[in-house]
Backbone as JSON Lines, residues from 0, in Angstrom:
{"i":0,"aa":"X","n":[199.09,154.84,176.07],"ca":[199.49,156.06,175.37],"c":[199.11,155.97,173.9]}
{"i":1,"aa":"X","n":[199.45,155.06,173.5],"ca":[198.77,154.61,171.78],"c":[197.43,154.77,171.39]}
{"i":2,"aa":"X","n":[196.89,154.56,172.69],"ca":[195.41,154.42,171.88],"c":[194.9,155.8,172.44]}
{"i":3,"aa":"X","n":[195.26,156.46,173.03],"ca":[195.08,157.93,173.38],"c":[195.16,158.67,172.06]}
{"i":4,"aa":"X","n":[196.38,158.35,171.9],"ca":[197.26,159.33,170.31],"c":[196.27,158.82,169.5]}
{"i":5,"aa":"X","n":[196.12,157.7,169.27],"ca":[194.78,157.13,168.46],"c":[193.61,158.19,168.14]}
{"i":6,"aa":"X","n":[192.77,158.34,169.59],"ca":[192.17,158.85,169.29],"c":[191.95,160.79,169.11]}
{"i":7,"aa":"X","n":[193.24,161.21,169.85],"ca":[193.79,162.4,169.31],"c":[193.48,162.83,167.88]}
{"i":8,"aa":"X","n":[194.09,161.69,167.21],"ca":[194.53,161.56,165.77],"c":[193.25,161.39,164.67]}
{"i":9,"aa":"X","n":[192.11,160.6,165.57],"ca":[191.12,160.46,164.95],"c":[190.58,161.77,165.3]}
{"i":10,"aa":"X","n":[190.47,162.23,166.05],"ca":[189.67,163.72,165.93],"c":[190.27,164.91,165.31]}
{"i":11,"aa":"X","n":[191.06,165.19,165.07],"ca":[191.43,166.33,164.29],"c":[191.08,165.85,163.04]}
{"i":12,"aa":"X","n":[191.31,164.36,162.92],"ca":[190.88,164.03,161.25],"c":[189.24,164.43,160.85]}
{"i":13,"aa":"X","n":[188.62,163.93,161.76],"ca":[187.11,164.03,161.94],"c":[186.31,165.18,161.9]}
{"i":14,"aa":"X","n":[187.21,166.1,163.04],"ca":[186.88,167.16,163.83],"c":[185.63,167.13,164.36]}
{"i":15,"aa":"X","n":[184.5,165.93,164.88],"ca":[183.89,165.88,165.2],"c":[183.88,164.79,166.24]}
{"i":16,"aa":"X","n":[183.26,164.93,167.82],"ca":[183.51,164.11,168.85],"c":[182.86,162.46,168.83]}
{"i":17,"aa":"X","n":[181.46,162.8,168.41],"ca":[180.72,162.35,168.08],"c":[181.19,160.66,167.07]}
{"i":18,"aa":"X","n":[181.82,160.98,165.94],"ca":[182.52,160.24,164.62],"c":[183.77,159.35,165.47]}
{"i":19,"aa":"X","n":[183.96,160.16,166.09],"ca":[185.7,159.5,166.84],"c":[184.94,158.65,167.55]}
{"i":20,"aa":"X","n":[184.07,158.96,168.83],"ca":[183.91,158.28,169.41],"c":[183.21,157.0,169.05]}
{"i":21,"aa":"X","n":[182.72,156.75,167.62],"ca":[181.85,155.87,167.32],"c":[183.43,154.74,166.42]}
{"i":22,"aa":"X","n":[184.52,155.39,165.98],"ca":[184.88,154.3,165.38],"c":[185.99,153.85,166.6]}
{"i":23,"aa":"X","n":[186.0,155.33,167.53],"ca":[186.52,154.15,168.48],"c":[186.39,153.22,169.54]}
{"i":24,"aa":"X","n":[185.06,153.06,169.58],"ca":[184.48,151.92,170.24],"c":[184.59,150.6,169.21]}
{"i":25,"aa":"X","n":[185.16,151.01,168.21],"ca":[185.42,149.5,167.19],"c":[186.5,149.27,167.8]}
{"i":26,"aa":"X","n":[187.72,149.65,168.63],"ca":[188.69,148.73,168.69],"c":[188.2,147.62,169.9]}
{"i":27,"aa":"X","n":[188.15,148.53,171.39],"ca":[187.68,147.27,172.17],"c":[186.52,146.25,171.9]}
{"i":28,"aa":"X","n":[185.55,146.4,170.95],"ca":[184.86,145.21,170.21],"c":[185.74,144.63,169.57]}
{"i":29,"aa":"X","n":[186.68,144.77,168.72],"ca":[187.09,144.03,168.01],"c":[188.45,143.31,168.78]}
{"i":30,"aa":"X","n":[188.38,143.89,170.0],"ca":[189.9,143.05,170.31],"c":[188.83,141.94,171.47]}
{"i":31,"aa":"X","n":[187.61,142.02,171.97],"ca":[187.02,140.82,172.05],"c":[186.76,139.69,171.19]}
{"i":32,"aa":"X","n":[186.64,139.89,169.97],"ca":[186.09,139.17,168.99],"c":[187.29,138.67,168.7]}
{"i":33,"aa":"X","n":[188.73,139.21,169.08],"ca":[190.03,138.64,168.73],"c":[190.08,137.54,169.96]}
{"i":34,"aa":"X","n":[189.99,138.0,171.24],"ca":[190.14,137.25,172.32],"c":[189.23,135.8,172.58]}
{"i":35,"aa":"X","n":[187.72,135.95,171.71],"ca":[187.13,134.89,171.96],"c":[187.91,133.68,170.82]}
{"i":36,"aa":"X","n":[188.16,134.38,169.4],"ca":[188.82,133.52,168.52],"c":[189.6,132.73,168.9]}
{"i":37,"aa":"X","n":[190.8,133.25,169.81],"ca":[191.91,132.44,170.3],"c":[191.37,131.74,171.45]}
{"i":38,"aa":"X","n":[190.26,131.82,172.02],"ca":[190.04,131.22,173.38],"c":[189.45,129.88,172.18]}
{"i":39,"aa":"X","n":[188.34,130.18,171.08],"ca":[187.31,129.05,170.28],"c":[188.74,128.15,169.72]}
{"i":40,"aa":"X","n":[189.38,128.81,169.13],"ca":[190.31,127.85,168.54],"c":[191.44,127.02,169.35]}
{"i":41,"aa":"X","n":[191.49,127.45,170.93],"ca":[192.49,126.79,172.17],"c":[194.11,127.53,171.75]}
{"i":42,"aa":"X","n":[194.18,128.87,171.67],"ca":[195.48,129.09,171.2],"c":[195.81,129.96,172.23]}
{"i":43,"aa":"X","n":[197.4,130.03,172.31],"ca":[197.78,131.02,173.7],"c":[197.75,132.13,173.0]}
{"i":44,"aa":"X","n":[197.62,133.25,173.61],"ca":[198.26,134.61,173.85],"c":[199.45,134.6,173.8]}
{"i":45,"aa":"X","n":[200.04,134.76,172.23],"ca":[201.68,134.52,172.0],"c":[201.8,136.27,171.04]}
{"i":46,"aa":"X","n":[203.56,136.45,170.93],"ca":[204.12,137.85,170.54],"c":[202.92,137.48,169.2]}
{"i":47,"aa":"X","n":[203.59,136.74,168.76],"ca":[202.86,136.89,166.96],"c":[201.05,136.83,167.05]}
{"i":48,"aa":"X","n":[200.31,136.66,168.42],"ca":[199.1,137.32,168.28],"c":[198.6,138.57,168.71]}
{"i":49,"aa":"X","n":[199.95,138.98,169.92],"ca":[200.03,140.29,169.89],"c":[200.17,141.72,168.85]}
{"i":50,"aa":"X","n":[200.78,140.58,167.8],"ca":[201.09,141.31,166.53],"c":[200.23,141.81,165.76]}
{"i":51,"aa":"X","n":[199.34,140.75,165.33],"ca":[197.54,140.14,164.81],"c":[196.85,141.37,165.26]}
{"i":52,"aa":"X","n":[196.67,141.5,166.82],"ca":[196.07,142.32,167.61],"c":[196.37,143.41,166.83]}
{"i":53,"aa":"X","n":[197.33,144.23,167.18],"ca":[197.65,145.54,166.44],"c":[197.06,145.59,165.31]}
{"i":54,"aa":"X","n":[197.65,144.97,164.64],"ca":[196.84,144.5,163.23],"c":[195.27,144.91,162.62]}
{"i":55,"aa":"X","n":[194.65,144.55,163.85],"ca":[193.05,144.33,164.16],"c":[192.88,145.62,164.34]}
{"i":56,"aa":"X","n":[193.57,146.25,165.19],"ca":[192.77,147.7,165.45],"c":[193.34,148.56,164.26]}
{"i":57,"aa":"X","n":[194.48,148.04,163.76],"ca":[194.49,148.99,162.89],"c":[193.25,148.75,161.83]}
{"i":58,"aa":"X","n":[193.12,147.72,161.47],"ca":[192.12,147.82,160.33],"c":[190.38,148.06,160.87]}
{"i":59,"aa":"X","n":[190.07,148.02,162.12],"ca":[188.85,148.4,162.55],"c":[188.87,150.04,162.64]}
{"i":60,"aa":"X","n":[190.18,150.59,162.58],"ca":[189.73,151.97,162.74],"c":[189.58,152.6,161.52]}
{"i":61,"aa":"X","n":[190.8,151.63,160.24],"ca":[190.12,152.42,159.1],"c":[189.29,151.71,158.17]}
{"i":62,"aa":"X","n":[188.1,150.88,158.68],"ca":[187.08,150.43,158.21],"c":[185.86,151.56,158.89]}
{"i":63,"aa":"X","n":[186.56,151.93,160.27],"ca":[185.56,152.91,160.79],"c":[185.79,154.14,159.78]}
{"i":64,"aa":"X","n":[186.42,154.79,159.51],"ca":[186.71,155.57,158.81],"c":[186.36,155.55,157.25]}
{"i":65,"aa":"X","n":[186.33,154.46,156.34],"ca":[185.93,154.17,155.34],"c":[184.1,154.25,155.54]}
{"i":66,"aa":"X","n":[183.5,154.1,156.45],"ca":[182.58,154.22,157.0],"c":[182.1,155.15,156.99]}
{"i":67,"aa":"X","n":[182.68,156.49,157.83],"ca":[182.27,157.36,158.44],"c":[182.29,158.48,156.84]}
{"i":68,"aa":"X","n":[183.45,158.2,156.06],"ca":[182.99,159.01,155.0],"c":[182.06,158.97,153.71]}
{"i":69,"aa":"X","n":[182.21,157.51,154.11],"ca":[181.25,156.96,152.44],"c":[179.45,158.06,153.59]}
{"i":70,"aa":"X","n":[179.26,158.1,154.64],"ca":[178.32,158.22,154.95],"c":[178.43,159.81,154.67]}
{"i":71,"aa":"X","n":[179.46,160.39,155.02],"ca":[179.48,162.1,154.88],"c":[179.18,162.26,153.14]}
{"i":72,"aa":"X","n":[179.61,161.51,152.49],"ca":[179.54,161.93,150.92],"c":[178.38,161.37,150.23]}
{"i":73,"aa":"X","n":[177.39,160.82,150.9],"ca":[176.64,159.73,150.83],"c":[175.01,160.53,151.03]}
């Protein structure tokens, strides 16, 4: 349901399908790049990396977004 509203949320901001759909293909990349970390470093899947996680997508979506406008004004 979150990442639905997610991207709800990213499109009215956007208003374009196109923009949404590009920063939101940054979260499931980036929650691999989370998953291989903890696999490279031997660490479990604990609450406080579940936490991290969240964490991660939050800041991949508004790096997508810092992105998407430096390019509109750009």
């Amino acid at each position: 349901i979150a990442l639905a509203l997610i991207f709800v949320l990213l499109f009215f901001a956007l208003k374009s399908f196109s923009q949404t759909i590009m920063i939101y293909v940054a979260i499931p990349l980036s929650a691999i790049g989370g998953i291989f970390s903890l696999w490279l470093r031997d660490m479990p899947f604990s609450i406080s990396a579940g936490v991290g996680f969240i964490v991660l997508f939050g800041v991949a979506v508004l790096n997508g977004l810092v992105l998407i406008s430096s390019m509109k004004s750009g």
